[in-house]
XYZ file of C-alpha atoms in Angstrom:
401
model
C 32.400 21.501 66.271
C 31.886 18.465 64.034
C 34.727 15.981 64.020
C 34.956 15.847 60.227
C 34.930 19.590 59.600
C 38.222 21.082 58.547
C 39.643 23.759 60.816
C 39.445 27.083 58.995
C 42.741 29.012 59.238
C 43.060 32.540 57.876
C 46.665 33.180 56.817
C 47.073 36.941 56.624
C 50.061 38.482 54.854
C 51.404 41.409 52.827
C 50.484 44.645 54.555
C 51.515 48.291 54.653
C 55.078 47.478 55.577
C 58.519 47.797 54.025
C 58.732 44.036 54.633
C 55.719 43.361 52.395
C 57.540 41.047 49.981
C 59.154 39.062 52.802
C 55.670 38.414 54.165
C 54.489 36.987 50.834
C 57.344 34.455 50.817
C 56.722 33.432 54.440
C 52.978 33.051 53.820
C 53.540 30.670 50.917
C 55.758 28.485 53.100
C 53.208 28.465 55.921
C 50.230 27.672 53.677
C 52.131 24.857 51.963
C 53.055 23.357 55.345
C 49.452 22.649 56.395
C 47.823 19.258 55.897
C 45.168 20.136 53.319
C 43.001 17.192 54.422
C 42.653 18.611 57.937
C 42.766 22.370 57.432
C 40.925 24.789 55.195
C 43.456 27.496 54.396
C 41.999 30.929 53.655
C 44.647 33.294 52.241
C 44.101 36.933 53.182
C 46.305 39.411 51.342
C 46.694 43.051 52.371
C 48.027 45.299 49.617
C 50.754 47.877 50.089
C 48.066 50.546 50.449
C 45.989 48.578 52.961
C 43.252 46.890 50.913
C 42.194 43.364 51.955
C 41.552 40.493 49.508
C 41.081 36.734 49.487
C 41.052 34.019 46.822
C 42.762 30.714 46.067
C 45.025 32.377 43.500
C 46.788 34.064 46.425
C 48.270 30.670 47.316
C 50.438 30.729 44.182
C 53.547 32.874 44.587
C 53.833 33.265 40.811
C 50.618 35.289 40.952
C 52.493 38.095 42.680
C 55.013 38.655 39.891
C 54.976 42.143 38.366
C 52.356 43.313 40.904
C 49.569 41.870 38.723
C 47.825 39.947 41.486
C 44.670 42.069 41.697
C 43.978 41.784 37.964
C 43.508 38.015 38.182
C 40.222 36.138 38.416
C 38.989 34.803 41.745
C 40.069 37.759 43.883
C 37.452 39.080 46.311
C 37.526 42.137 48.530
C 37.127 41.380 52.255
C 37.418 42.945 55.687
C 37.934 41.292 59.054
C 34.949 42.280 61.130
C 35.598 43.434 64.717
C 32.022 42.394 65.549
C 32.156 39.184 67.607
C 28.964 37.939 65.935
C 30.783 37.536 62.609
C 33.904 35.739 63.857
C 35.566 36.170 60.497
C 35.608 37.910 57.136
C 32.908 39.974 55.484
C 33.054 39.163 51.777
C 32.581 41.989 49.268
C 31.965 44.577 52.018
C 31.475 47.400 49.494
C 28.711 45.633 47.602
C 25.729 47.773 46.620
C 22.549 48.026 48.657
C 20.873 45.315 46.573
C 23.781 42.903 46.947
C 24.318 40.711 49.965
C 27.650 40.440 51.737
C 28.500 36.994 53.046
C 30.470 36.110 56.161
C 33.344 33.635 56.049
C 33.842 32.286 59.553
C 37.398 31.565 60.652
C 38.514 29.324 63.497
C 42.061 30.678 63.829
C 43.990 33.637 62.418
C 47.593 32.991 61.376
C 49.337 36.346 60.795
C 52.627 36.421 58.901
C 52.911 40.168 58.326
C 56.422 41.310 59.149
C 57.175 44.735 60.578
C 54.759 47.658 60.752
C 51.085 46.792 61.331
C 51.986 43.124 61.704
C 54.426 42.744 64.577
C 53.586 45.915 66.501
C 50.344 44.788 68.141
C 47.922 46.631 65.857
C 46.771 43.544 63.958
C 46.669 41.523 67.164
C 44.365 44.156 68.661
C 41.950 43.640 65.778
C 41.960 39.892 66.402
C 41.172 40.548 70.061
C 38.214 42.757 69.123
C 36.965 40.113 66.684
C 37.381 37.482 69.439
C 39.175 35.026 67.141
C 42.091 32.847 68.313
C 45.341 33.874 66.638
C 48.861 32.554 66.283
C 51.786 34.388 67.812
C 52.477 37.012 70.430
C 49.537 38.831 71.993
C 48.941 42.568 71.617
C 51.131 43.701 74.496
C 54.008 41.321 73.800
C 53.993 42.273 70.123
C 54.062 45.994 70.881
C 56.838 45.675 73.459
C 59.177 43.514 71.406
C 58.590 45.606 68.293
C 60.413 48.434 70.054
C 64.141 47.726 70.442
C 64.541 50.452 73.061
C 61.763 49.208 75.354
C 62.829 45.595 74.830
C 66.319 46.432 76.117
C 64.841 47.964 79.267
C 62.737 44.870 79.983
C 65.626 42.483 79.361
C 67.960 44.465 81.629
C 65.374 44.291 84.411
C 65.409 40.506 84.004
C 69.223 40.275 84.156
C 69.555 39.303 80.493
C 72.653 40.931 78.926
C 72.057 43.375 76.064
C 74.308 45.562 73.921
C 74.890 49.079 75.249
C 73.129 51.789 73.251
C 72.029 55.429 73.025
C 68.558 56.566 71.950
C 68.340 59.388 69.401
C 65.092 61.009 68.283
C 64.463 62.383 64.812
C 63.794 65.891 66.121
C 66.939 65.914 68.245
C 69.040 64.700 65.322
C 67.748 67.346 62.946
C 68.179 70.104 65.504
C 71.586 69.178 66.978
C 73.551 66.997 64.566
C 76.996 67.965 65.849
C 76.026 67.559 69.507
C 74.522 64.112 68.863
C 77.656 62.931 67.068
C 79.810 64.215 69.938
C 77.665 62.405 72.526
C 77.919 59.132 70.613
C 81.692 59.427 70.174
C 82.112 60.190 73.874
C 80.279 56.975 74.722
C 81.463 54.548 72.029
C 84.445 53.984 69.797
C 83.797 53.215 66.151
C 82.339 51.102 64.669
C 78.734 51.504 65.798
C 75.397 50.300 64.476
C 72.431 52.618 63.893
C 68.980 51.000 63.970
C 65.390 52.251 63.691
C 63.590 51.399 66.934
C 60.655 49.584 65.366
C 61.750 47.879 62.155
C 63.061 44.388 61.535
C 64.833 42.472 58.764
C 67.813 44.866 59.017
C 65.892 47.526 57.064
C 67.325 50.971 57.756
C 70.230 49.541 59.764
C 73.629 51.091 59.119
C 77.188 50.373 60.237
C 79.381 53.419 60.793
C 83.120 53.626 61.388
C 83.509 57.365 60.789
C 81.689 60.630 61.511
C 80.571 60.836 57.903
C 79.078 57.345 57.886
C 77.481 57.913 61.294
C 75.667 60.984 60.025
C 74.597 59.177 56.854
C 73.316 56.207 58.878
C 71.354 58.475 61.207
C 69.852 60.267 58.200
C 68.658 56.930 56.792
C 67.408 55.480 60.083
C 65.436 58.599 61.048
C 63.591 58.373 57.741
C 62.184 55.020 58.873
C 61.426 55.853 62.511
C 61.254 58.878 64.802
C 63.381 57.029 67.370
C 66.607 55.194 66.614
C 69.193 53.436 68.721
C 72.961 53.666 68.288
C 74.827 50.642 69.642
C 78.438 49.766 70.117
C 79.549 47.128 67.622
C 80.289 43.744 69.138
C 83.212 42.011 67.464
C 81.823 38.519 67.432
C 79.387 36.185 65.737
C 75.605 36.084 65.527
C 73.847 33.120 67.113
C 70.110 32.582 66.725
C 67.633 30.464 68.665
C 63.950 29.911 67.958
C 61.495 29.624 70.842
C 57.986 28.171 70.691
C 55.364 27.793 73.382
C 52.807 29.314 75.720
C 52.801 29.606 79.485
C 55.046 26.974 81.029
C 55.203 24.903 77.836
C 58.304 26.414 76.190
C 60.589 24.680 73.688
C 63.834 25.904 72.140
C 65.422 24.949 68.844
C 68.973 24.110 67.942
C 71.180 27.170 67.505
C 72.415 28.555 64.212
C 75.206 30.872 63.135
C 74.096 32.983 60.144
C 76.881 33.849 57.722
C 77.111 36.827 55.397
C 79.523 38.540 53.112
C 79.572 41.696 55.218
C 79.706 42.627 58.899
C 76.008 42.056 59.455
C 73.238 40.231 57.663
C 71.472 42.891 55.638
C 67.930 42.752 54.251
C 69.135 41.723 50.781
C 71.277 38.914 52.225
C 68.354 37.533 54.213
C 65.675 37.499 51.568
C 66.850 38.257 48.046
C 69.566 35.670 47.427
C 67.253 32.750 46.771
C 63.675 31.612 46.503
C 63.400 29.718 49.781
C 63.357 32.644 52.193
C 65.680 32.396 55.162
C 66.480 28.757 54.429
C 68.493 29.808 51.367
C 70.805 32.047 53.405
C 74.253 30.795 54.399
C 74.335 29.396 57.919
C 75.937 26.821 60.172
C 73.554 24.481 62.044
C 74.172 23.627 64.806
C 76.163 26.712 65.738
C 79.898 26.036 66.294
C 79.982 26.929 69.988
C 80.512 24.875 73.128
C 77.765 22.731 74.609
C 77.896 24.849 77.762
C 77.391 28.125 75.889
C 74.667 26.520 73.786
C 72.748 25.554 76.931
C 73.277 29.035 78.407
C 71.904 30.774 75.318
C 68.941 28.404 75.119
C 68.100 29.166 78.754
C 68.470 32.909 78.136
C 66.048 32.481 75.231
C 63.488 30.831 77.519
C 63.963 33.579 80.115
C 63.523 36.334 77.527
C 60.407 34.647 76.127
C 58.859 34.634 79.596
C 59.981 38.205 80.341
C 58.060 39.616 77.377
C 55.085 37.257 77.909
C 55.822 35.456 74.664
C 53.557 32.964 72.982
C 53.564 31.188 69.660
C 56.939 31.377 67.971
C 59.845 33.782 67.734
C 63.513 33.880 66.828
C 65.918 35.432 69.305
C 69.190 36.789 67.951
C 72.323 36.913 70.074
C 75.778 38.387 69.578
C 78.598 36.239 70.955
C 82.279 36.935 71.584
C 83.720 33.413 71.113
C 87.010 34.106 72.877
C 85.280 34.842 76.176
C 81.874 33.172 75.638
C 80.313 36.554 76.410
C 76.859 36.891 74.872
C 74.292 39.648 74.389
C 70.657 39.362 73.397
C 70.350 41.521 70.298
C 66.749 41.221 69.145
C 63.491 39.305 69.586
C 61.774 38.672 66.250
C 58.134 37.785 66.877
C 57.496 37.174 63.170
C 60.792 35.758 61.893
C 61.372 35.208 58.187
C 60.087 31.770 57.168
C 58.906 31.489 60.810
C 62.300 29.873 61.493
C 60.818 26.598 60.217
C 64.276 25.466 59.099
C 65.554 25.621 62.700
C 62.763 23.354 63.889
C 63.457 20.920 61.071
C 66.933 20.570 62.579
C 65.188 19.976 65.925
C 63.246 17.079 64.356
C 59.969 18.922 63.837
C 58.584 19.118 60.307
C 57.035 22.375 59.022
C 53.614 20.681 59.227
C 54.170 19.808 62.877
C 55.283 23.364 63.654
C 52.274 25.112 62.093
C 49.878 22.638 63.712
C 51.563 23.229 67.072
C 51.189 26.985 66.597
C 47.472 26.615 65.875
C 47.092 24.494 69.018
C 48.943 27.120 71.085
C 46.628 29.805 69.697
C 43.607 27.766 70.763
C 45.113 27.192 74.215
C 45.738 30.922 74.683
C 42.194 31.698 73.555
C 40.730 29.172 75.999
C 42.862 30.702 78.739
C 41.622 34.199 77.884
C 38.007 33.088 78.117
C 38.570 32.316 81.780
C 38.994 36.048 82.407
C 36.093 38.109 83.729
C 35.219 40.942 81.323
C 31.728 41.899 82.489
C 31.312 43.477 85.911
C 27.695 44.478 86.285
C 26.699 47.372 88.508
C 23.535 49.398 89.033
C 25.312 52.606 87.968
C 23.128 53.145 84.887
C 19.919 52.516 86.821
C 21.004 54.940 89.536
C 21.927 57.588 86.965
C 18.599 57.124 85.183
C 16.760 57.388 88.479
C 18.401 60.739 89.145
C 17.231 62.107 85.845
C 20.623 62.009 84.110
C 20.029 62.606 80.416
C 22.131 63.066 77.311
C 23.501 66.462 76.359
C 21.199 66.637 73.317
C 18.115 66.868 75.578
C 19.284 70.168 76.988
C 18.886 68.893 80.542
C 21.629 69.367 83.088
C 23.154 66.424 84.889
C 22.099 66.058 88.498
C 25.095 66.440 90.780
C 25.349 64.286 93.864
């Protein structure tokens, strides 16, 4: 690659997710953080119904007001080709037979789609098929950490404390409401939290301190996911830590204590109170806990990152009981709002340094993957052909050995 060529980075955002708008805000922050003299930023916007577009106008957040983005000039339809020969976007893929579709090659993909189809491994799988380096957790790590229930199981196996919980399925809830409520009450005292298994940003999360509120919370949560988890409420504070790295190169940020008006930081508190994403939320940085507990939580964050084979960046949320310094890992966010850039600023890394580091980590992971053996040649096809094995359409029967 020529020294003077800008690195082409496809920033992909939006998506078929209830966190669509959050993704737009995060993408603007990420694109603005890049050094424009060194990187060519290619915005890739996925609409709420799954259509893909690109165009420089997508870099202006004002363009998204009143859902009028697609009516503006300079918007082109695209798809990310899974064919390794393209290594990027096919422009105007639905052009007529007499029109020619062009290919826009990309050096690195930078996904900032929160929630469904962004953090669950599906998008990462497409990047793997396309054989393009990409920022963030790999397919398996994304899928695992997207599921709160499976994440708890992995963390327990690695001796990382988690909040006790009960899994409830949508079918079980609709069939046996009274029995489910009785099982929960036998296990936990109120209050409890009810959470969809695979959503983030507190969407669908409910706090219940009565049978009536428990049933209402389960009704809401099971609309968002077929599996939900009911957890005992920890009477403490939330402490967050961001982790960044790949392999043995793992860094942790300073800790923060998010503040809110209610008992937990809801979706509206996180994203709708200001125009700066998570940075506009109320918080205390560094978190007002002891140096010893700070070090313990930072080490637990490193351990959790390794346990789920993390790479890129994430934010890990803990619940802490200050009186006893007891802590529980609550959630691993592989695509945190604003990418937790504000936490790294407090750790003396600028947003530009963070996004450049993430691109470098993506390239390192890609180089590591290319060391794997994917092609194991055998003479199986030649042997089968020699035995007269033919396709079903020929009407011939396979020769049995």
